[in-house]
Amino acid sequence: MQKTGPLFLLLVSTSLAACSSQLYNALPTRDAAYAIMPPIDRAVVPRQYQIAPGDIVSLSVFGEPDLTLEKLPVDDAGFIQVPLIGAVRVASLTPAEASTQIAARLGAQFPRNPDVTLNVIEQTGQMVTVEGQVAKAGAYPVDGQTTLLGAIALAQSPTRIAKLDEVVIFRTINSQRMAARFDLSRVRAGRDPDPQILGGDVVVVGFSQAKSIYRDMLQAAPLFNVFTRL
């Protein structure tokens, strides 16, 4: 049986790393990346908030105290229960859109057009998903001041085999899925600005195949009689 040595592993790691790099090279970087996803010092106002299941909303109808409710939960299906008209689906609507829809429904019950105001008082929908080579991948709450470094910190930092120059942010802009690549080591050092993170973003920290293979080679060194000077 042919033995697999460290040279073979190195050749395989080089080939895999080259394939991975080709996938990332097509993504915008540096100035082109920041044109899509601005740094926090040029923070953009997040797109108008859309109500999500689990949110808590308030509802008021001018001149109708019986229809004024301080807290209405949005159920898992995206509905709230409104007196007189019952279930109204508000998920994926902005507060203004939900107010208009409820006013139209209530208008059938009143001789005059009701003045309806719906506000979101507790949000659950503003989340960033952090995946890849981080200590604790998952979804985390964000606000308008969250940055890439902040999102990575929420995921308890990159792993030792993370490829810091291949950190990709995915974002939906005007119904189009966009992606840009950032160099986390340059951001950490203050050489590049820290991009703003918005709710709905997905951050993927790349995997360094070369680092992984090198680590495995060091762990297997006694088998190959390899001595490494560090």
mmCIF file of N, CA and C in Angstrom, residues 101-176:
data_model
loop_
_atom_site.group_PDB
_atom_site.id
_atom_site.type_symbol
_atom_site.label_atom_id
_atom_site.label_comp_id
_atom_site.label_asym_id
_atom_site.label_seq_id
_atom_site.Cartn_x
_atom_site.Cartn_y
_atom_site.Cartn_z
ATOM 1 N N GLN A 101 -53.570 49.188 6.119
ATOM 2 C CA GLN A 101 -54.399 47.992 5.942
ATOM 3 C C GLN A 101 -55.451 47.886 7.045
ATOM 4 N N ILE A 102 -55.054 48.144 8.278
ATOM 5 C CA ILE A 102 -56.010 48.071 9.396
ATOM 6 C C ILE A 102 -57.078 49.158 9.257
ATOM 7 N N ALA A 103 -56.656 50.356 8.826
ATOM 8 C CA ALA A 103 -57.618 51.450 8.635
ATOM 9 C C ALA A 103 -58.661 51.073 7.585
ATOM 10 N N ALA A 104 -58.217 50.413 6.523
ATOM 11 C CA ALA A 104 -59.158 50.007 5.475
ATOM 12 C C ALA A 104 -60.148 48.974 5.993
ATOM 13 N N ARG A 105 -59.640 48.038 6.802
ATOM 14 C CA ARG A 105 -60.532 47.014 7.365
ATOM 15 C C ARG A 105 -61.520 47.633 8.354
ATOM 16 N N LEU A 106 -61.035 48.540 9.204
ATOM 17 C CA LEU A 106 -61.907 49.184 10.180
ATOM 18 C C LEU A 106 -62.899 50.135 9.501
ATOM 19 N N GLY A 107 -62.493 50.678 8.344
ATOM 20 C CA GLY A 107 -63.359 51.614 7.641
ATOM 21 C C GLY A 107 -64.704 51.025 7.266
ATOM 22 N N ALA A 108 -64.713 49.696 7.113
ATOM 23 C CA ALA A 108 -65.982 49.040 6.793
ATOM 24 C C ALA A 108 -66.915 48.992 7.992
ATOM 25 N N GLN A 109 -66.362 49.251 9.197
ATOM 26 C CA GLN A 109 -67.163 49.182 10.412
ATOM 27 C C GLN A 109 -67.556 50.570 10.929
ATOM 28 N N PHE A 110 -66.988 51.641 10.351
ATOM 29 C CA PHE A 110 -67.218 52.993 10.850
ATOM 30 C C PHE A 110 -67.761 53.870 9.722
ATOM 31 N N PRO A 111 -68.588 54.842 10.079
ATOM 32 C CA PRO A 111 -69.089 55.751 9.053
ATOM 33 C C PRO A 111 -68.034 56.742 8.569
ATOM 34 N N ARG A 112 -66.951 56.889 9.279
ATOM 35 C CA ARG A 112 -65.883 57.793 8.863
ATOM 36 C C ARG A 112 -64.569 57.018 8.803
ATOM 37 N N ASN A 113 -63.610 57.592 8.106
ATOM 38 C CA ASN A 113 -62.315 56.935 7.960
ATOM 39 C C ASN A 113 -61.537 56.994 9.273
ATOM 40 N N PRO A 114 -61.192 55.852 9.861
ATOM 41 C CA PRO A 114 -60.442 55.864 11.124
ATOM 42 C C PRO A 114 -58.985 56.279 10.913
ATOM 43 N N ASP A 115 -58.450 56.980 11.907
ATOM 44 C CA ASP A 115 -57.045 57.408 11.898
ATOM 45 C C ASP A 115 -56.259 56.388 12.731
ATOM 46 N N VAL A 116 -55.546 55.489 12.054
ATOM 47 C CA VAL A 116 -54.881 54.359 12.704
ATOM 48 C C VAL A 116 -53.370 54.582 12.720
ATOM 49 N N THR A 117 -52.761 54.308 13.866
ATOM 50 C CA THR A 117 -51.301 54.359 13.988
ATOM 51 C C THR A 117 -50.815 53.066 14.627
ATOM 52 N N LEU A 118 -49.944 52.372 13.923
ATOM 53 C CA LEU A 118 -49.321 51.160 14.459
ATOM 54 C C LEU A 118 -47.821 51.393 14.559
ATOM 55 N N ASN A 119 -47.256 51.084 15.703
ATOM 56 C CA ASN A 119 -45.812 51.222 15.926
ATOM 57 C C ASN A 119 -45.228 49.912 16.438
ATOM 58 N N VAL A 120 -43.994 49.645 16.054
ATOM 59 C CA VAL A 120 -43.270 48.489 16.577
ATOM 60 C C VAL A 120 -42.539 48.939 17.834
ATOM 61 N N ILE A 121 -42.825 48.287 18.962
ATOM 62 C CA ILE A 121 -42.183 48.696 20.217
ATOM 63 C C ILE A 121 -41.115 47.690 20.667
ATOM 64 N N GLU A 122 -41.168 46.474 20.139
ATOM 65 C CA GLU A 122 -40.111 45.495 20.410
ATOM 66 C C GLU A 122 -39.840 44.742 19.114
ATOM 67 N N GLN A 123 -38.570 44.744 18.702
ATOM 68 C CA GLN A 123 -38.191 44.115 17.440
ATOM 69 C C GLN A 123 -37.453 42.802 17.680
ATOM 70 N N THR A 124 -37.720 41.833 16.836
ATOM 71 C CA THR A 124 -36.946 40.592 16.863
ATOM 72 C C THR A 124 -36.341 40.288 15.500
ATOM 73 N N GLY A 125 -36.659 41.109 14.516
ATOM 74 C CA GLY A 125 -36.289 40.768 13.142
ATOM 75 C C GLY A 125 -34.930 41.240 12.690
ATOM 76 N N GLN A 126 -34.243 42.116 13.448
ATOM 77 C CA GLN A 126 -32.967 42.655 13.006
ATOM 78 C C GLN A 126 -31.830 41.755 13.490
ATOM 79 N N MET A 127 -31.435 40.819 12.639
ATOM 80 C CA MET A 127 -30.426 39.829 13.011
ATOM 81 C C MET A 127 -29.372 39.732 11.917
ATOM 82 N N VAL A 128 -28.137 39.417 12.312
ATOM 83 C CA VAL A 128 -27.088 39.063 11.373
ATOM 84 C C VAL A 128 -26.716 37.603 11.623
ATOM 85 N N THR A 129 -26.486 36.877 10.553
ATOM 86 C CA THR A 129 -26.047 35.487 10.653
ATOM 87 C C THR A 129 -24.550 35.421 10.380
ATOM 88 N N VAL A 130 -23.795 34.835 11.300
ATOM 89 C CA VAL A 130 -22.346 34.702 11.155
ATOM 90 C C VAL A 130 -22.023 33.219 11.017
ATOM 91 N N GLU A 131 -21.377 32.870 9.911
ATOM 92 C CA GLU A 131 -21.084 31.472 9.609
ATOM 93 C C GLU A 131 -19.606 31.304 9.285
ATOM 94 N N GLY A 132 -19.221 30.054 9.086
ATOM 95 C CA GLY A 132 -17.852 29.749 8.691
ATOM 96 C C GLY A 132 -16.937 29.570 9.878
ATOM 97 N N GLN A 133 -15.699 30.032 9.731
ATOM 98 C CA GLN A 133 -14.669 29.767 10.717
ATOM 99 C C GLN A 133 -14.701 30.782 11.867
ATOM 100 N N VAL A 134 -15.758 30.661 12.685
ATOM 101 C CA VAL A 134 -15.862 31.428 13.927
ATOM 102 C C VAL A 134 -16.134 30.447 15.056
ATOM 103 N N ALA A 135 -15.876 30.901 16.273
ATOM 104 C CA ALA A 135 -16.009 29.990 17.410
ATOM 105 C C ALA A 135 -17.451 29.575 17.652
ATOM 106 N N LYS A 136 -18.397 30.497 17.409
ATOM 107 C CA LYS A 136 -19.798 30.189 17.693
ATOM 108 C C LYS A 136 -20.678 30.790 16.603
ATOM 109 N N ALA A 137 -20.857 30.031 15.529
ATOM 110 C CA ALA A 137 -21.712 30.483 14.436
ATOM 111 C C ALA A 137 -23.153 30.595 14.927
ATOM 112 N N GLY A 138 -23.900 31.528 14.343
ATOM 113 C CA GLY A 138 -25.298 31.685 14.736
ATOM 114 C C GLY A 138 -25.855 33.012 14.289
ATOM 115 N N ALA A 139 -27.076 33.313 14.735
ATOM 116 C CA ALA A 139 -27.751 34.564 14.415
ATOM 117 C C ALA A 139 -27.725 35.469 15.650
ATOM 118 N N TYR A 140 -27.388 36.742 15.428
ATOM 119 C CA TYR A 140 -27.219 37.681 16.531
ATOM 120 C C TYR A 140 -27.949 38.992 16.230
ATOM 121 N N PRO A 141 -28.507 39.637 17.262
ATOM 122 C CA PRO A 141 -29.214 40.909 17.043
ATOM 123 C C PRO A 141 -28.237 42.030 16.703
ATOM 124 N N VAL A 142 -28.678 42.926 15.833
ATOM 125 C CA VAL A 142 -27.846 44.063 15.438
ATOM 126 C C VAL A 142 -28.677 45.343 15.505
ATOM 127 N N ASP A 143 -27.971 46.464 15.525
ATOM 128 C CA ASP A 143 -28.620 47.757 15.396
ATOM 129 C C ASP A 143 -27.843 48.562 14.365
ATOM 130 N N GLY A 144 -28.203 49.806 14.205
ATOM 131 C CA GLY A 144 -27.584 50.616 13.174
ATOM 132 C C GLY A 144 -26.113 50.910 13.391
ATOM 133 N N GLN A 145 -25.586 50.591 14.576
ATOM 134 C CA GLN A 145 -24.180 50.859 14.881
ATOM 135 C C GLN A 145 -23.317 49.600 14.865
ATOM 136 N N THR A 146 -23.875 48.472 14.481
ATOM 137 C CA THR A 146 -23.110 47.225 14.442
ATOM 138 C C THR A 146 -22.175 47.227 13.244
ATOM 139 N N THR A 147 -20.932 46.791 13.461
ATOM 140 C CA THR A 147 -19.933 46.718 12.392
ATOM 141 C C THR A 147 -19.520 45.268 12.172
ATOM 142 N N LEU A 148 -18.673 45.066 11.147
ATOM 143 C CA LEU A 148 -18.167 43.726 10.882
ATOM 144 C C LEU A 148 -17.390 43.191 12.079
ATOM 145 N N LEU A 149 -16.507 44.005 12.650
ATOM 146 C CA LEU A 149 -15.761 43.559 13.828
ATOM 147 C C LEU A 149 -16.715 43.206 14.969
ATOM 148 N N GLY A 150 -17.766 43.990 15.132
ATOM 149 C CA GLY A 150 -18.743 43.719 16.183
ATOM 150 C C GLY A 150 -19.473 42.409 15.949
ATOM 151 N N ALA A 151 -19.832 42.140 14.693
ATOM 152 C CA ALA A 151 -20.525 40.889 14.378
ATOM 153 C C ALA A 151 -19.627 39.685 14.633
ATOM 154 N N ILE A 152 -18.352 39.808 14.264
ATOM 155 C CA ILE A 152 -17.405 38.712 14.507
ATOM 156 C C ILE A 152 -17.214 38.509 16.006
ATOM 157 N N ALA A 153 -17.191 39.593 16.761
ATOM 158 C CA ALA A 153 -17.053 39.478 18.219
ATOM 159 C C ALA A 153 -18.258 38.769 18.826
ATOM 160 N N LEU A 154 -19.450 39.029 18.300
ATOM 161 C CA LEU A 154 -20.643 38.335 18.783
ATOM 162 C C LEU A 154 -20.512 36.829 18.598
ATOM 163 N N ALA A 155 -19.833 36.432 17.529
ATOM 164 C CA ALA A 155 -19.614 35.007 17.256
ATOM 165 C C ALA A 155 -18.360 34.480 17.935
ATOM 166 N N GLN A 156 -17.813 35.252 18.867
ATOM 167 C CA GLN A 156 -16.676 34.856 19.706
ATOM 168 C C GLN A 156 -15.380 34.650 18.919
ATOM 169 N N SER A 157 -15.186 35.502 17.904
ATOM 170 C CA SER A 157 -13.913 35.611 17.176
ATOM 171 C C SER A 157 -13.682 34.475 16.175
ATOM 172 N N PRO A 158 -12.774 34.720 15.215
ATOM 173 C CA PRO A 158 -12.453 33.680 14.231
ATOM 174 C C PRO A 158 -11.685 32.524 14.866
ATOM 175 N N THR A 159 -11.730 31.378 14.212
ATOM 176 C CA THR A 159 -10.929 30.244 14.649
ATOM 177 C C THR A 159 -9.493 30.436 14.169
ATOM 178 N N ARG A 160 -8.618 29.546 14.608
ATOM 179 C CA ARG A 160 -7.204 29.668 14.239
ATOM 180 C C ARG A 160 -6.961 29.363 12.767
ATOM 181 N N ILE A 161 -7.883 28.662 12.131
ATOM 182 C CA ILE A 161 -7.687 28.317 10.720
ATOM 183 C C ILE A 161 -8.548 29.193 9.811
ATOM 184 N N ALA A 162 -9.082 30.290 10.356
ATOM 185 C CA ALA A 162 -9.874 31.206 9.536
ATOM 186 C C ALA A 162 -8.972 31.926 8.534
ATOM 187 N N LYS A 163 -9.502 32.158 7.355
ATOM 188 C CA LYS A 163 -8.776 32.920 6.334
ATOM 189 C C LYS A 163 -9.295 34.349 6.395
ATOM 190 N N LEU A 164 -8.567 35.199 7.097
ATOM 191 C CA LEU A 164 -9.068 36.520 7.456
ATOM 192 C C LEU A 164 -9.218 37.456 6.271
ATOM 193 N N ASP A 165 -8.515 37.172 5.159
ATOM 194 C CA ASP A 165 -8.686 38.034 3.992
ATOM 195 C C ASP A 165 -9.827 37.559 3.094
ATOM 196 N N GLU A 166 -10.573 36.560 3.559
ATOM 197 C CA GLU A 166 -11.740 36.079 2.809
ATOM 198 C C GLU A 166 -12.960 36.060 3.718
ATOM 199 N N VAL A 167 -13.325 37.242 4.183
ATOM 200 C CA VAL A 167 -14.537 37.412 4.980
ATOM 201 C C VAL A 167 -15.572 38.075 4.075
ATOM 202 N N VAL A 168 -16.669 37.389 3.825
ATOM 203 C CA VAL A 168 -17.652 37.832 2.840
ATOM 204 C C VAL A 168 -18.938 38.249 3.542
ATOM 205 N N ILE A 169 -19.457 39.403 3.148
ATOM 206 C CA ILE A 169 -20.765 39.867 3.623
ATOM 207 C C ILE A 169 -21.761 39.724 2.480
ATOM 208 N N PHE A 170 -22.859 39.031 2.745
ATOM 209 C CA PHE A 170 -23.958 38.908 1.790
ATOM 210 C C PHE A 170 -25.086 39.831 2.252
ATOM 211 N N ARG A 171 -25.674 40.560 1.297
ATOM 212 C CA ARG A 171 -26.743 41.501 1.632
ATOM 213 C C ARG A 171 -27.731 41.578 0.468
ATOM 214 N N THR A 172 -29.012 41.704 0.787
ATOM 215 C CA THR A 172 -30.030 41.907 -0.235
ATOM 216 C C THR A 172 -30.281 43.402 -0.376
ATOM 217 N N ILE A 173 -30.018 43.925 -1.586
ATOM 218 C CA ILE A 173 -30.181 45.347 -1.870
ATOM 219 C C ILE A 173 -31.127 45.484 -3.058
ATOM 220 N N ASN A 174 -32.247 46.154 -2.837
ATOM 221 C CA ASN A 174 -33.258 46.323 -3.891
ATOM 222 C C ASN A 174 -33.639 44.979 -4.515
ATOM 223 N N SER A 175 -33.876 44.001 -3.638
ATOM 224 C CA SER A 175 -34.318 42.639 -4.031
ATOM 225 C C SER A 175 -33.239 41.867 -4.774
ATOM 226 N N GLN A 176 -32.002 42.358 -4.782
ATOM 227 C CA GLN A 176 -30.911 41.658 -5.448
ATOM 228 C C GLN A 176 -29.872 41.220 -4.426
#
